[in-house]
Every structure is written in C-alpha cells, then in structure tokens.
Short mmCIF file of C-alpha atoms in Angstrom, two decimals:
data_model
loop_
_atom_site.label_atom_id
_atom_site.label_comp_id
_atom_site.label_asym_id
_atom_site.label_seq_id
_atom_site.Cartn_x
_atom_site.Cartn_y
_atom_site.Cartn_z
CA UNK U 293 -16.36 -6.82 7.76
CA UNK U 294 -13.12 -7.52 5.98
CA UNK U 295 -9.84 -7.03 8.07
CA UNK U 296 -6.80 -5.93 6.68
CA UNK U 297 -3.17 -6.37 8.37
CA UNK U 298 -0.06 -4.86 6.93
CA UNK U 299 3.43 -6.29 7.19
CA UNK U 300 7.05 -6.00 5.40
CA UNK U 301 7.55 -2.80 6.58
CA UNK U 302 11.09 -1.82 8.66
CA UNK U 303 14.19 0.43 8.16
CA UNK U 304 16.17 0.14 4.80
CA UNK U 305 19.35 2.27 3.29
CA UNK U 306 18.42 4.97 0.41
CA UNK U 307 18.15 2.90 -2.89
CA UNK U 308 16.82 -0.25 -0.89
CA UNK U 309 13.38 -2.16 -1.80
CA UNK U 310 10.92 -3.35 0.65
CA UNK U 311 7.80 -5.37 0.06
CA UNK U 312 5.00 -4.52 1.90
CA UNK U 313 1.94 -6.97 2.31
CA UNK U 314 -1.67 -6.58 3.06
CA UNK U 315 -3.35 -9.61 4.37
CA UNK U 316 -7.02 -9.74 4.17
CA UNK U 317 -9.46 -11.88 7.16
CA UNK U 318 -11.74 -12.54 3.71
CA UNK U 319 -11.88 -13.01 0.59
CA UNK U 320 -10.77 -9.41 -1.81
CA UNK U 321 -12.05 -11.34 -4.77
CA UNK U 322 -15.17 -8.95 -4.65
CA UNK U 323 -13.54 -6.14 -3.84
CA UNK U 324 -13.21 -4.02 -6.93
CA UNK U 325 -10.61 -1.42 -5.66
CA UNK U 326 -7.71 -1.61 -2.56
CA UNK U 327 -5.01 0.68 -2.58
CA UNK U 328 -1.70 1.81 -0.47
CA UNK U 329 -2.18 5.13 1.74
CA UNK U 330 1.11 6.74 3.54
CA UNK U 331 1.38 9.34 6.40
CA UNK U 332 4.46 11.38 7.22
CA UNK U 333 4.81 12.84 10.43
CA UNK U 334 2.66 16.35 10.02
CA UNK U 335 1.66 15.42 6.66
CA UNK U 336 -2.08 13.95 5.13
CA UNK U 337 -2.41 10.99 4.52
CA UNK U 338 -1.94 10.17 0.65
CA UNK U 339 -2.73 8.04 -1.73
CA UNK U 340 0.32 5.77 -2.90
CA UNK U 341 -1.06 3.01 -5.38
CA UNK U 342 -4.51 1.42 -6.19
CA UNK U 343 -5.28 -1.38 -8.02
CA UNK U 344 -8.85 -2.63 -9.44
CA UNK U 345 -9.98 -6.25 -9.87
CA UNK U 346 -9.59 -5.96 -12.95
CA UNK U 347 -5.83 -4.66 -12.65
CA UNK U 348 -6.06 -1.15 -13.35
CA UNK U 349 -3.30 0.64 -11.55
CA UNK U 350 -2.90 3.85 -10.81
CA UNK U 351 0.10 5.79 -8.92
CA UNK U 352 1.34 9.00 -7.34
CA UNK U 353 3.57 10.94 -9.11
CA UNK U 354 6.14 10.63 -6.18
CA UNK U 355 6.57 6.76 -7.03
CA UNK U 356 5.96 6.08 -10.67
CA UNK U 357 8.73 4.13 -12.20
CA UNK U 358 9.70 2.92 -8.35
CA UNK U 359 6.91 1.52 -6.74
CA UNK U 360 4.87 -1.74 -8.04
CA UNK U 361 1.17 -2.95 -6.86
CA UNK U 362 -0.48 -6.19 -7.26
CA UNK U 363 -2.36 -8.35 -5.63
CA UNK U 364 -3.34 -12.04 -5.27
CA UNK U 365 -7.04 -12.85 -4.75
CA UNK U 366 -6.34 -16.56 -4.77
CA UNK U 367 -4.41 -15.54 -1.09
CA UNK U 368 -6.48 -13.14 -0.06
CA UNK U 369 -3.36 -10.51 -0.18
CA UNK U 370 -2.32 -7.14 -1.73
CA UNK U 371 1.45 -6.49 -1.77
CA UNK U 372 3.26 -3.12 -2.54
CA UNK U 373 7.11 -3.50 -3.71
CA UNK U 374 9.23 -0.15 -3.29
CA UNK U 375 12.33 -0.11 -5.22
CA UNK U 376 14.57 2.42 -4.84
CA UNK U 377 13.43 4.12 -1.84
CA UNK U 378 14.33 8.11 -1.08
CA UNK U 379 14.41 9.19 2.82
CA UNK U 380 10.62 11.12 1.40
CA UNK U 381 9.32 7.69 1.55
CA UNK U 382 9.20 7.27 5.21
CA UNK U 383 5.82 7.11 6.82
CA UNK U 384 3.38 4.72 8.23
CA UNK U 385 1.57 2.93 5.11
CA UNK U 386 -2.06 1.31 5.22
CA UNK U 387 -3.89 -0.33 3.21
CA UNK U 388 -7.49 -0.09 2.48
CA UNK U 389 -10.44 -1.14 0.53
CA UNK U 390 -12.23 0.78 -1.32
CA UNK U 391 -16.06 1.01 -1.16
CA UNK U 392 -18.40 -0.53 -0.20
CA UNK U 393 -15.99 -2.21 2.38
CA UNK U 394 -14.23 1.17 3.32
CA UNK U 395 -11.82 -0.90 5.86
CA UNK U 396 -8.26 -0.02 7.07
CA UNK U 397 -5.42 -1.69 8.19
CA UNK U 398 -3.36 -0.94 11.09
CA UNK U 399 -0.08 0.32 8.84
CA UNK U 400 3.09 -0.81 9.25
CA UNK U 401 6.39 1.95 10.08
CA UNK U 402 8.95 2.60 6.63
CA UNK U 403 11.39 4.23 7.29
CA UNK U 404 14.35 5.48 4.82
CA UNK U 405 17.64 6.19 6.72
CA UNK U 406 21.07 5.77 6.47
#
C-alpha cells in the first residue's frame, strides 16, 4: 500500500503562492492518476487538480489560470503550486491516488488571511 504525506502547506497574505507537496512511501510511476482534494470547514470535500501519467491535467473551475499540478515520478512526489491565493482557498488539502491504489494522505492546513 502506497503512503502519501502532504507538506508546504501554512498561512499566506491574499495574492501569495504556496507549494504544496505530496510525498509518496513508493514508487507513483504506475500510478496512472493522483490528484489534489480540499475541505473547507462545513463544506465536501472537492476535487482541486489531477494529473495522469501521461500528464493530462484537469482543474476546478475555482483555480484555473491560478493553480499548477505536476509531478515527478523520478522522486516519487506530486506537487501543487497556488498562485494567487483568495481567502476561498483555505481548507485542509490531500492528496490521493486514484484507483486501484485509492490511498490518502493526511492533508496539510492552507489557510488565506490577512
């Protein structure tokens, strides 16, 4: 079973960028499909950003034009950079793997405040 663990996350201005990473226990070079989830405080959880192997992305509305995927199978990683953040964009992000792994990570706290 592949672990994931999230970091980069902490408390940035409006219009600030944050980098978010996703560290994988195994290799992700199999793994066709990972993506970035967010939950808000009474909200579902959402879909942010997925990527494929292959390097299909595909984003939410809410941060097209903002938000950037990619990852690095060579280092086992997935990384999520957020450019000009909005206060909207605070919640606890994961990231996951798609099946057949189906695995979480722990998230890691964003939060958009001046």
């Amino acid at each position: 079973q592949v672990q994931l663990v999230e970091s980069g996350g902490g408390l940035v201005q409006p219009g600030g960028s944050l980098r978010l990473s996703c560290a994988a226990s195994g290799s992700i070079f199999s793994i066709d499909r990972m993506g970035w989830f967010r939950q808000a405080p009474g909200k579902q959880r959402e879909l942010v950003a997925s990527i494929t192997s292959g390097g299909s992305r595909n984003y939410a509305d809410s941060v097209k034009g903002r938000f950037t995927i990619s990852r690095d199978n060579a280092k086992n990683t997935m990384y999520l950079q957020m450019n000009s953040l909005k206060p909207e964009d605070t919640a606890i992000y994961y990231c996951y793997a798609f099946y057949p792994v189906n695995s979480w990570g722990q998230g890691t706290q964003v939060t958009v405040s001046s």
